[in-house]
Amino acid sequence: MTTTASNPTSSSPGYRVVNPATGVVVEEFPTATDAEVELAITAADAAFASWREVPIAERAVIVARIGALFTERKDELGAIITEEMGKRLAESVGEAEFCTEIFDYFATEGPGLAADQPIKALDGASAVIQKLPVGPLLGIMPWNYPYYQVARFAAPNLMLGNTIILKHAENCPRSALAIAQLMNDAGLPAGAYVNVFASHAQIETIIADPRIQGVSLTGSERAGAAVAQTAGKNLKKVVLELGGSDPYIVLDSADVVASAREAFGTRMDNAGQACNSNKRMIVMDDIYDDFVAELTAQASRITPGDPAGEEPDTFVPLSSAAAASSLLAQIDDAVSKGAVLHTGGKRVDGPGSYVEPAVLTGITKDMRAYREELFGPAVVVYKVSSDEEAVALANDSDYGLGAAVFSTDAERAKAVARQLQSGMAAVNAAAGEGAGMPFGGVKRSGYGRELGPLGMDEFVNKRLVYIAG
């Protein structure tokens, strides 16, 4: 079910597709009316009464079919988000395929994860913890991974028997509609997944409605704080996956050039627009100069390219002109206060939202780049002279999403990783990725987890059933 209507009821900027490679407005969509928002809530609530009663094995069949459709339609789906937010086409198609993995994981593992859990009881009694659905949920999703973000929220909750109202980012209306259509085509009952083009004011209305039992948001700190405040006022469970400024610590390397190339490639995924991207590279002093030199060489050699094409050695635009301007302001602030800009950091002439990949060193605490998340193709490198200094610098952040540590000595890397204040830590890998790997952070990166076994433990009634002996 999808709600789209005329006569927007608030000052919301509205839903529209603007191709970030050209700056052209492709299509506009009206914001939902208040009446349609009410219909969406009513539909999700009505569907919950029946969906929760469907045996989980039968729900799994539909969830698995949803996953299969993501791969069957990967080319169509990939083209949509490449035009909407500028993702390289191969990455867009890969994102759709990853959704299949996520839905398959929960379709396969979900029945076991949701099974009754016996616990010890005294005096001949017995007891189990049941995992029951709680009701309609609101998902507020971002533009940087338009399918993946929805999949990791929707898959476990549909398996549990919850129903979903989905408010997508304003610049991703086509992908939002494509997901809703896919859910319907997979056989999901009407109302079990409802897409709504809600305004910001209407989001508050949805959260406050007593029929809504929880809300999950992936987005900015500002959005997370606003949603958490509204949810708290209305006593609603909330899961927040917010920003990140992940440390990427390189203690040593048998091949510094290869290590730098890997780090640069990781940073350029999705044009650097990933919450858990390696935004702070912390490198030991004896390999620092060579590492920075190779990063600079890699950033300097690539040129602007069409995200829908397959040209090698190119970079793609940021999601919007506003995103490009925001990143450039952070880079300019750093340079004006003494940071060294080795290459890039300039807007590419033309109508698109292209920013030359930047390599920055000499970042100090008085610069915005030290504390703020740099959401785009900006590589920041710090020099350290000991493991202790690396840990202290890594933890000197308001964020705590992911972290990575690299060393030829795995025990040394693990010792450093254990000290990092993050929701996720990887050793000799950029991240632990996969449908079975829980995702989430600490500090200002939010709270709660998605994916893996923890992904089915957020919006669930863990009910105790006690039977006296």
PDB file of C-alpha atoms in Angstrom, residues 260-442:
ATOM      1  CA  ALA A 260      46.617   2.753   1.289  1.00  0.00           C
ATOM      2  CA  ARG A 261      44.839   1.710  -1.886  1.00  0.00           C
ATOM      3  CA  GLU A 262      42.526  -0.551   0.083  1.00  0.00           C
ATOM      4  CA  ALA A 263      41.807   2.255   2.549  1.00  0.00           C
ATOM      5  CA  PHE A 264      41.075   4.685  -0.272  1.00  0.00           C
ATOM      6  CA  GLY A 265      38.796   2.246  -2.050  1.00  0.00           C
ATOM      7  CA  THR A 266      36.876   1.680   1.164  1.00  0.00           C
ATOM      8  CA  ARG A 267      36.496   5.416   1.710  1.00  0.00           C
ATOM      9  CA  MET A 268      35.177   5.947  -1.805  1.00  0.00           C
ATOM     10  CA  ASP A 269      32.409   3.362  -1.540  1.00  0.00           C
ATOM     11  CA  ASN A 270      29.095   5.131  -2.174  1.00  0.00           C
ATOM     12  CA  ALA A 271      31.095   8.342  -2.738  1.00  0.00           C
ATOM     13  CA  GLY A 272      32.038   8.296   0.942  1.00  0.00           C
ATOM     14  CA  GLN A 273      28.399   8.570   1.983  1.00  0.00           C
ATOM     15  CA  ALA A 274      28.213   5.691   4.440  1.00  0.00           C
ATOM     16  CA  CYS A 275      27.692   6.003   8.186  1.00  0.00           C
ATOM     17  CA  ASN A 276      30.386   3.427   8.904  1.00  0.00           C
ATOM     18  CA  SER A 277      32.880   4.629   6.312  1.00  0.00           C
ATOM     19  CA  ASN A 278      36.540   4.924   7.387  1.00  0.00           C
ATOM     20  CA  LYS A 279      36.387   8.675   7.962  1.00  0.00           C
ATOM     21  CA  ARG A 280      39.428   8.933  10.264  1.00  0.00           C
ATOM     22  CA  MET A 281      42.530   7.081   9.124  1.00  0.00           C
ATOM     23  CA  ILE A 282      44.988   6.780  12.001  1.00  0.00           C
ATOM     24  CA  VAL A 283      48.391   5.660  10.759  1.00  0.00           C
ATOM     25  CA  MET A 284      51.620   4.814  12.582  1.00  0.00           C
ATOM     26  CA  ASP A 285      54.392   7.331  12.010  1.00  0.00           C
ATOM     27  CA  ASP A 286      56.891   4.991  10.332  1.00  0.00           C
ATOM     28  CA  ILE A 287      54.537   4.316   7.415  1.00  0.00           C
ATOM     29  CA  TYR A 288      52.547   7.562   7.514  1.00  0.00           C
ATOM     30  CA  ASP A 289      54.343   9.498   4.763  1.00  0.00           C
ATOM     31  CA  ASP A 290      54.151   6.672   2.233  1.00  0.00           C
ATOM     32  CA  PHE A 291      50.533   6.016   3.164  1.00  0.00           C
ATOM     33  CA  VAL A 292      49.515   9.657   2.629  1.00  0.00           C
ATOM     34  CA  ALA A 293      51.470   9.839  -0.623  1.00  0.00           C
ATOM     35  CA  GLU A 294      49.606   6.857  -2.058  1.00  0.00           C
ATOM     36  CA  LEU A 295      46.235   8.160  -0.897  1.00  0.00           C
ATOM     37  CA  THR A 296      47.024  11.443  -2.643  1.00  0.00           C
ATOM     38  CA  ALA A 297      48.056   9.645  -5.825  1.00  0.00           C
ATOM     39  CA  GLN A 298      44.832   7.613  -5.815  1.00  0.00           C
ATOM     40  CA  ALA A 299      42.641  10.676  -5.235  1.00  0.00           C
ATOM     41  CA  SER A 300      44.441  12.714  -7.885  1.00  0.00           C
ATOM     42  CA  ARG A 301      44.163  10.212 -10.705  1.00  0.00           C
ATOM     43  CA  ILE A 302      40.385   9.761 -10.818  1.00  0.00           C
ATOM     44  CA  THR A 303      38.033  12.063 -12.725  1.00  0.00           C
ATOM     45  CA  PRO A 304      34.287  12.778 -12.680  1.00  0.00           C
ATOM     46  CA  GLY A 305      32.196  10.059 -14.286  1.00  0.00           C
ATOM     47  CA  ASP A 306      28.623   9.150 -15.085  1.00  0.00           C
ATOM     48  CA  PRO A 307      27.304   6.951 -12.244  1.00  0.00           C
ATOM     49  CA  ALA A 308      25.150   5.113 -14.791  1.00  0.00           C
ATOM     50  CA  GLY A 309      28.222   4.278 -16.882  1.00  0.00           C
ATOM     51  CA  GLU A 310      31.054   1.830 -16.374  1.00  0.00           C
ATOM     52  CA  GLU A 311      34.073   4.085 -16.806  1.00  0.00           C
ATOM     53  CA  PRO A 312      37.076   3.027 -14.704  1.00  0.00           C
ATOM     54  CA  ASP A 313      39.064   5.485 -12.572  1.00  0.00           C
ATOM     55  CA  THR A 314      36.156   7.865 -12.042  1.00  0.00           C
ATOM     56  CA  PHE A 315      34.246   9.272  -9.095  1.00  0.00           C
ATOM     57  CA  VAL A 316      30.507   9.883  -8.890  1.00  0.00           C
ATOM     58  CA  PRO A 317      28.515  12.851  -7.558  1.00  0.00           C
ATOM     59  CA  LEU A 318      27.292  13.356  -4.043  1.00  0.00           C
ATOM     60  CA  SER A 319      23.588  12.885  -3.483  1.00  0.00           C
ATOM     61  CA  SER A 320      22.678  16.563  -3.819  1.00  0.00           C
ATOM     62  CA  ALA A 321      23.988  20.082  -4.224  1.00  0.00           C
ATOM     63  CA  ALA A 322      23.360  20.641  -0.517  1.00  0.00           C
ATOM     64  CA  ALA A 323      25.474  17.621   0.385  1.00  0.00           C
ATOM     65  CA  ALA A 324      28.316  18.889  -1.776  1.00  0.00           C
ATOM     66  CA  SER A 325      28.157  22.371  -0.257  1.00  0.00           C
ATOM     67  CA  SER A 326      28.132  20.967   3.284  1.00  0.00           C
ATOM     68  CA  LEU A 327      31.250  18.871   2.708  1.00  0.00           C
ATOM     69  CA  LEU A 328      33.103  21.729   1.004  1.00  0.00           C
ATOM     70  CA  ALA A 329      32.343  24.037   3.937  1.00  0.00           C
ATOM     71  CA  GLN A 330      33.950  21.544   6.332  1.00  0.00           C
ATOM     72  CA  ILE A 331      37.019  21.192   4.110  1.00  0.00           C
ATOM     73  CA  ASP A 332      37.348  24.963   3.723  1.00  0.00           C
ATOM     74  CA  ASP A 333      37.089  25.422   7.486  1.00  0.00           C
ATOM     75  CA  ALA A 334      39.931  22.964   8.040  1.00  0.00           C
ATOM     76  CA  VAL A 335      42.184  24.539   5.422  1.00  0.00           C
ATOM     77  CA  SER A 336      41.522  28.043   6.728  1.00  0.00           C
ATOM     78  CA  LYS A 337      42.750  26.901  10.167  1.00  0.00           C
ATOM     79  CA  GLY A 338      45.959  25.286   8.954  1.00  0.00           C
ATOM     80  CA  ALA A 339      45.108  21.807   7.689  1.00  0.00           C
ATOM     81  CA  VAL A 340      47.036  20.554   4.676  1.00  0.00           C
ATOM     82  CA  LEU A 341      44.916  19.799   1.612  1.00  0.00           C
ATOM     83  CA  HIS A 342      47.046  17.447  -0.471  1.00  0.00           C
ATOM     84  CA  THR A 343      44.612  17.227  -3.366  1.00  0.00           C
ATOM     85  CA  GLY A 344      40.997  17.766  -4.327  1.00  0.00           C
ATOM     86  CA  GLY A 345      38.422  19.406  -2.116  1.00  0.00           C
ATOM     87  CA  LYS A 346      36.923  21.535  -4.884  1.00  0.00           C
ATOM     88  CA  ARG A 347      33.551  21.574  -6.601  1.00  0.00           C
ATOM     89  CA  VAL A 348      33.703  20.301 -10.157  1.00  0.00           C
ATOM     90  CA  ASP A 349      32.416  22.861 -12.657  1.00  0.00           C
ATOM     91  CA  GLY A 350      29.061  21.913 -14.100  1.00  0.00           C
ATOM     92  CA  PRO A 351      25.480  21.213 -13.051  1.00  0.00           C
ATOM     93  CA  GLY A 352      26.128  18.018 -11.081  1.00  0.00           C
ATOM     94  CA  SER A 353      27.029  17.599  -7.400  1.00  0.00           C
ATOM     95  CA  TYR A 354      30.598  16.449  -7.965  1.00  0.00           C
ATOM     96  CA  VAL A 355      33.346  17.135  -5.418  1.00  0.00           C
ATOM     97  CA  GLU A 356      36.969  16.227  -6.124  1.00  0.00           C
ATOM     98  CA  PRO A 357      38.148  13.589  -3.619  1.00  0.00           C
ATOM     99  CA  ALA A 358      40.156  15.343  -0.923  1.00  0.00           C
ATOM    100  CA  VAL A 359      43.068  14.195   1.213  1.00  0.00           C
ATOM    101  CA  LEU A 360      43.534  16.185   4.427  1.00  0.00           C
ATOM    102  CA  THR A 361      46.194  16.046   7.136  1.00  0.00           C
ATOM    103  CA  GLY A 362      47.044  18.275  10.056  1.00  0.00           C
ATOM    104  CA  ILE A 363      43.502  18.267  11.439  1.00  0.00           C
ATOM    105  CA  THR A 364      43.351  19.819  14.908  1.00  0.00           C
ATOM    106  CA  LYS A 365      40.665  20.030  17.566  1.00  0.00           C
ATOM    107  CA  ASP A 366      39.630  23.574  16.624  1.00  0.00           C
ATOM    108  CA  MET A 367      38.528  22.428  13.174  1.00  0.00           C
ATOM    109  CA  ARG A 368      35.034  21.207  12.336  1.00  0.00           C
ATOM    110  CA  ALA A 369      36.534  18.154  10.649  1.00  0.00           C
ATOM    111  CA  TYR A 370      37.879  16.899  13.967  1.00  0.00           C
ATOM    112  CA  ARG A 371      34.454  16.511  15.579  1.00  0.00           C
ATOM    113  CA  GLU A 372      31.988  16.422  12.713  1.00  0.00           C
ATOM    114  CA  GLU A 373      31.165  13.601  10.359  1.00  0.00           C
ATOM    115  CA  LEU A 374      32.499  14.181   6.831  1.00  0.00           C
ATOM    116  CA  PHE A 375      29.847  12.605   4.626  1.00  0.00           C
ATOM    117  CA  GLY A 376      31.541  12.416   1.255  1.00  0.00           C
ATOM    118  CA  PRO A 377      34.855  11.805  -0.536  1.00  0.00           C
ATOM    119  CA  ALA A 378      37.166  13.371   2.035  1.00  0.00           C
ATOM    120  CA  VAL A 379      40.080  11.337   3.407  1.00  0.00           C
ATOM    121  CA  VAL A 380      41.408  12.554   6.763  1.00  0.00           C
ATOM    122  CA  VAL A 381      44.697  11.072   7.996  1.00  0.00           C
ATOM    123  CA  TYR A 382      46.264  11.354  11.459  1.00  0.00           C
ATOM    124  CA  LYS A 383      49.807  10.395  12.468  1.00  0.00           C
ATOM    125  CA  VAL A 384      50.451   8.532  15.740  1.00  0.00           C
ATOM    126  CA  SER A 385      53.565   7.038  17.293  1.00  0.00           C
ATOM    127  CA  SER A 386      52.165   4.340  19.600  1.00  0.00           C
ATOM    128  CA  ASP A 387      49.225   1.992  20.013  1.00  0.00           C
ATOM    129  CA  GLU A 388      48.150   3.949  23.088  1.00  0.00           C
ATOM    130  CA  GLU A 389      48.077   7.191  21.111  1.00  0.00           C
ATOM    131  CA  ALA A 390      46.062   5.507  18.365  1.00  0.00           C
ATOM    132  CA  VAL A 391      43.465   4.290  20.875  1.00  0.00           C
ATOM    133  CA  ALA A 392      43.208   7.681  22.586  1.00  0.00           C
ATOM    134  CA  LEU A 393      42.694   9.474  19.271  1.00  0.00           C
ATOM    135  CA  ALA A 394      40.195   6.900  18.023  1.00  0.00           C
ATOM    136  CA  ASN A 395      38.114   7.234  21.185  1.00  0.00           C
ATOM    137  CA  ASP A 396      38.237  11.047  21.178  1.00  0.00           C
ATOM    138  CA  SER A 397      35.015  11.274  19.225  1.00  0.00           C
ATOM    139  CA  ASP A 398      31.364  11.885  19.971  1.00  0.00           C
ATOM    140  CA  TYR A 399      30.578   8.961  17.676  1.00  0.00           C
ATOM    141  CA  GLY A 400      30.955   5.243  18.268  1.00  0.00           C
ATOM    142  CA  LEU A 401      29.644   3.299  15.307  1.00  0.00           C
ATOM    143  CA  GLY A 402      32.361   1.115  13.784  1.00  0.00           C
ATOM    144  CA  ALA A 403      36.141   0.803  13.935  1.00  0.00           C
ATOM    145  CA  ALA A 404      38.854  -1.146  12.146  1.00  0.00           C
ATOM    146  CA  VAL A 405      42.403  -2.085  13.127  1.00  0.00           C
ATOM    147  CA  PHE A 406      45.066  -3.438  10.761  1.00  0.00           C
ATOM    148  CA  SER A 407      48.351  -5.111  11.629  1.00  0.00           C
ATOM    149  CA  THR A 408      50.524  -8.004  10.494  1.00  0.00           C
ATOM    150  CA  ASP A 409      50.347  -9.055  14.162  1.00  0.00           C
ATOM    151  CA  ALA A 410      46.739 -10.122  14.697  1.00  0.00           C
ATOM    152  CA  GLU A 411      47.116 -10.259  18.490  1.00  0.00           C
ATOM    153  CA  ARG A 412      48.361  -6.687  18.546  1.00  0.00           C
ATOM    154  CA  ALA A 413      45.429  -5.570  16.408  1.00  0.00           C
ATOM    155  CA  LYS A 414      42.939  -7.425  18.609  1.00  0.00           C
ATOM    156  CA  ALA A 415      44.406  -5.814  21.721  1.00  0.00           C
ATOM    157  CA  VAL A 416      43.857  -2.375  20.209  1.00  0.00           C
ATOM    158  CA  ALA A 417      40.376  -3.248  18.933  1.00  0.00           C
ATOM    159  CA  ARG A 418      39.264  -4.337  22.415  1.00  0.00           C
ATOM    160  CA  GLN A 419      39.910  -0.821  23.717  1.00  0.00           C
ATOM    161  CA  LEU A 420      37.840   1.028  21.117  1.00  0.00           C
ATOM    162  CA  GLN A 421      34.544   2.643  22.079  1.00  0.00           C
ATOM    163  CA  SER A 422      32.367   1.461  19.230  1.00  0.00           C
ATOM    164  CA  GLY A 423      29.387  -0.725  18.509  1.00  0.00           C
ATOM    165  CA  MET A 424      31.387  -2.711  15.971  1.00  0.00           C
ATOM    166  CA  ALA A 425      35.099  -3.429  15.647  1.00  0.00           C
ATOM    167  CA  ALA A 426      36.904  -5.324  12.889  1.00  0.00           C
ATOM    168  CA  VAL A 427      40.443  -6.697  12.804  1.00  0.00           C
ATOM    169  CA  ASN A 428      42.265  -6.739   9.454  1.00  0.00           C
ATOM    170  CA  ALA A 429      39.021  -5.915   7.674  1.00  0.00           C
ATOM    171  CA  ALA A 430      37.177  -2.671   7.097  1.00  0.00           C
ATOM    172  CA  ALA A 431      34.033  -4.117   8.694  1.00  0.00           C
ATOM    173  CA  GLY A 432      32.271  -7.340   9.530  1.00  0.00           C
ATOM    174  CA  GLU A 433      29.559  -7.305   6.876  1.00  0.00           C
ATOM    175  CA  GLY A 434      26.699  -9.674   6.152  1.00  0.00           C
ATOM    176  CA  ALA A 435      23.076 -10.290   6.977  1.00  0.00           C
ATOM    177  CA  GLY A 436      24.097 -12.216  10.091  1.00  0.00           C
ATOM    178  CA  MET A 437      26.339  -9.465  11.486  1.00  0.00           C
ATOM    179  CA  PRO A 438      24.585  -7.086  13.947  1.00  0.00           C
ATOM    180  CA  PHE A 439      24.910  -3.397  13.030  1.00  0.00           C
ATOM    181  CA  GLY A 440      24.727  -0.464  15.440  1.00  0.00           C
ATOM    182  CA  GLY A 441      26.662   1.953  17.592  1.00  0.00           C
ATOM    183  CA  VAL A 442      27.176   3.664  20.918  1.00  0.00           C
TER     184      VAL A 442
END
